[in-house]
Amino acid sequence: MPSSYLLQSPSFSTNLKLPSKPRTPTPTPCSLSVKASSSSSSSNNTPASTSSKGNNIRDEARRQYLTNPPQNQNFSAKYVPFNADPATNTESYSLDEIVYRSQSGGLLDVQHDISALKAFPGSYWRALFDSRVGKTTWPYGSGVWSKKEWVLPEISSDDIVSAFEGNSNLFWAERLGKHFLEMNELWVKHCGISHTGSFKDLGMTVLVSQVNRLRKMNKPVFGVGCASTGDTSAALSAYCASAGIPSIVFLPANKISIAQLVQPIANGAFVLSVDTDFDGCMQLIREVTSELPIYLANSLNSLRIEGQKTAAIEILQQFDWEVPDWVIIPGGNLGNIYAFYKGFHMCKELGLVDKIPRLVCAQAANANPLYLYYKSGWKEFKAVKASGTFASAIQIGDPVSIDRAVYALKQSNGIVEEATEEELMDAMAQADSTGMFICPHTGVALTALMKLRKSGVIGPTDRTVVVSTAHGLKFTQSKIDYHSNNIKEMACRFANPPVSVKADFGSVMDVLKKYLSKTPK
Ligand SMILES: Cc1ncc(COP(=O)(O)O)c(C=O)c1O
Ligand SMILES: N[C@@H](CCOP(=O)(O)O)C(=O)O
C-alpha cells in the first residue's frame, strides 16, 4: 500500500531530506444586445473591483442589466431523464426543484432549449465567448460564466458565487511530446491551476450558485454535502464558505492527501472522516441527503456537469475553434468524461465547430470498472472494490455516472485505457522531468497516451490534449515516496533523490565533478 495512504497526521516523516493573450474583444456580430464586455472597469484605470462611480462589479453588472436589458433572449434549461428520447419523454423538472434522479431512478441531465440558442449562429457564440476572455466584468470574468447562456441561462448574476474559475492554461508540452512520445502536438489543459487546485471548481461554482438562489427562494436547503476523494470537498467547502452556506463533507478516512484534507477544514466545513472507502461515503451521503435538508453536491447532481463542460468549450476556444484529434481524461466517478463530451457536442450542435474529438478515458488499474466494461465489449458492467492507488482521487469502484460515460465514449468513438501503479508513477515522473509538476491522475492519462502512441492508435502528428485534473502540489507525498525509492515493488526508474554531502568545499567539488562527468551534454 503506498505510504501516502497512511497520512492522516501532519507529523509524518519521510526518508527524503528535501528542504523542509488576453484576447482583443471582438465586436458582437449581430444586432442582439449582449452585455458581453463592459469595459468600464478596465478602460478608465479604476481598480477592477470598482467602477468610477464607486460601485463594485456586481453593482455594475446590475446597472448594466437594468439600463440595457438583453433583447430576444429566451434561453432556458430544465432537468430531463438522462438520454431520454425527446420524441416520447414527458418527464421534466425545473432547475429550481430539488431532484437528483428520474422517476425510474436513473440519472438526470440538464437540457437546454437548443432551438432558442440556435437562433444565433455559431459565429455569434464564438465571438461572444471570445469577447469575454480576460475581463473582470461580473460574472463573465469566469471561464464558466462567460458561457452563462449555455450553463444556467436563467440565474440572476446577483446569485452567482464565483472565484473567476476556468480560463485555465492550455499549454504546448513540447519537450514531453518530442522527447518521450515522438509527437509534435501534445497539449496539456491544466484544469488543476484553479481556485482550489482541481477541475471541480468549474462544476461547483454552478451548483453553489444555484443553491444560493434556492436559499433566497426559501427552499429547504440548510447546507450542501458531498462524499469525496478530496477535490470535490475542497471545491464545495470553498464556494460554500464564500457564500456563507454551511458545507458538510464525507471523506474516506486515511485515503486522501493531507493537502486535500486541510482544505475543507480551513474553509470551515463540517468534516466527517468515515471509516470506509469513497463508494461507502457516496452511499451514505445519498441516504443522508434524502432525509435531511442537505443538498447533494456530487456529480450525480447534473448541475455540476454544466460547469465542467465549459473546459471542453475553452479548449476549442484556445485553439481558435480548431478541433483537436484526441482528448484524454482520467476517470473516477465518471462525470467529467461526459461533461467534456457534452461541451464538445454543444459546440458542434450549435455550429461553432463541425466535429468533435475522440475521447479517451483513463483509469487506474486498481480502480478500473469502466475499463473492464469496455474490454468486455460493453457486455456487462460490474462495480469493483477499488484498491489503493497513488491516483487516490479516482479510487472509485462503483461510479455514479457510468451510463453517462458509456454514452460519451460511444458517441465520440472513444477508448478506455488503464494504468498500473508503476506506469502512472513513471509517467508522472517523466512529465515532471520536462518541467511539469502533475498529479498522479494526470499520470494515468499520460500512461494511456503512451500506450496509444505505442500501438499507433494515436499518430505522431495527431493533435492531442491531456486533461490535467488537479494541481501536483496536492499530491507531494506520492512524489516524495517515488523519488526516495520508497515504494514496495516499484523500480522508480526516474527517481531523482537528493545527494547528501558534507559542508566542505572538497566534498561538494567531488560530488559535482562526478555529476558533470556522468550527465550527457
Ligand atoms: C484529480 C481528479 N482527477 C480525476 C477525477 C475523475 O473525475 P470523475 O469523477 O468526474 O471521473 C477526479 C475525481 O473523481 C479527481 O479528483
Ligand atoms: N474525485 C472526486 C470524487 C467525487 O466526484 P464527483 O465529481 O462525483 O463529486 C472527489 O474529489 O471527491
Coordinates of C-alpha atoms and ligand atoms in Angstrom, one line a residue, residues 197-200 228-232 260 278 299 304-305 308 329-339 361-363 391-396 399 401 439-442 467-471 474-475, ligand 1:
G197 CA -6.5 23.2 -7.3
S198 CA -8.8 21.0 -9.4
F199 CA -11.3 21.0 -12.1
K200 CA -14.1 20.6 -9.5
S228 CA -15.3 13.0 -1.7
T229 CA -11.9 11.7 -2.5
G230 CA -10.6 15.1 -1.7
D231 CA -11.2 17.5 -4.6
T232 CA -14.9 17.8 -4.6
Q260 CA -6.8 17.8 0.4
F278 CA -15.3 6.6 -1.4
S299 CA -21.7 15.0 -9.8
R304 CA -22.1 20.1 -11.8
I305 CA -21.8 18.8 -15.4
Q308 CA -17.4 21.2 -16.0
I329 CA -9.3 12.4 -19.4
P330 CA -8.7 10.5 -16.2
G331 CA -11.9 8.9 -14.9
G332 CA -13.2 8.0 -11.5
N333 CA -16.9 8.8 -10.7
L334 CA -17.1 9.4 -14.4
G335 CA -19.0 12.8 -14.5
N336 CA -16.1 14.6 -16.2
I337 CA -15.8 12.4 -19.3
Y338 CA -19.5 13.1 -20.0
A339 CA -19.0 16.8 -19.2
C361 CA -11.0 7.8 -20.5
A362 CA -8.0 6.6 -18.5
Q363 CA -8.4 4.7 -15.2
A391 CA -4.2 8.3 -8.0
S392 CA -6.3 8.4 -4.8
A393 CA -8.9 10.8 -6.2
I394 CA -10.0 8.2 -8.7
Q395 CA -10.1 5.3 -6.2
I396 CA -13.7 4.6 -7.1
P399 CA -19.0 5.2 -10.4
S401 CA -22.0 8.3 -13.8
C439 CA -0.8 15.0 -10.2
P440 CA -0.9 11.1 -10.3
H441 CA -4.3 11.2 -12.1
T442 CA -2.7 13.1 -14.9
V467 CA -6.5 17.0 -19.3
S468 CA -4.6 17.6 -16.1
T469 CA -7.2 17.4 -13.4
A470 CA -5.6 18.6 -10.2
H471 CA -2.5 20.5 -9.0
K474 CA -1.9 18.4 -3.6
F475 CA -0.1 15.1 -4.1
Ligands
LIG1 C1 -7.9 14.9 -9.6 C2 -9.1 14.1 -10.2 N1 -8.9 13.6 -11.4 C3 -9.9 12.9 -12.0 C4 -11.1 12.7 -11.3 C5 -12.1 11.9 -12.1 O1 -13.2 12.7 -12.4 P1 -14.6 12.0 -12.5 O2 -15.0 11.5 -11.1 O3 -15.5 13.0 -13.0 O4 -14.5 10.8 -13.4 C6 -11.3 13.2 -10.0 C7 -12.5 12.9 -9.3 O5 -13.1 11.8 -9.4 C8 -10.2 13.9 -9.5 O6 -10.4 14.5 -8.3

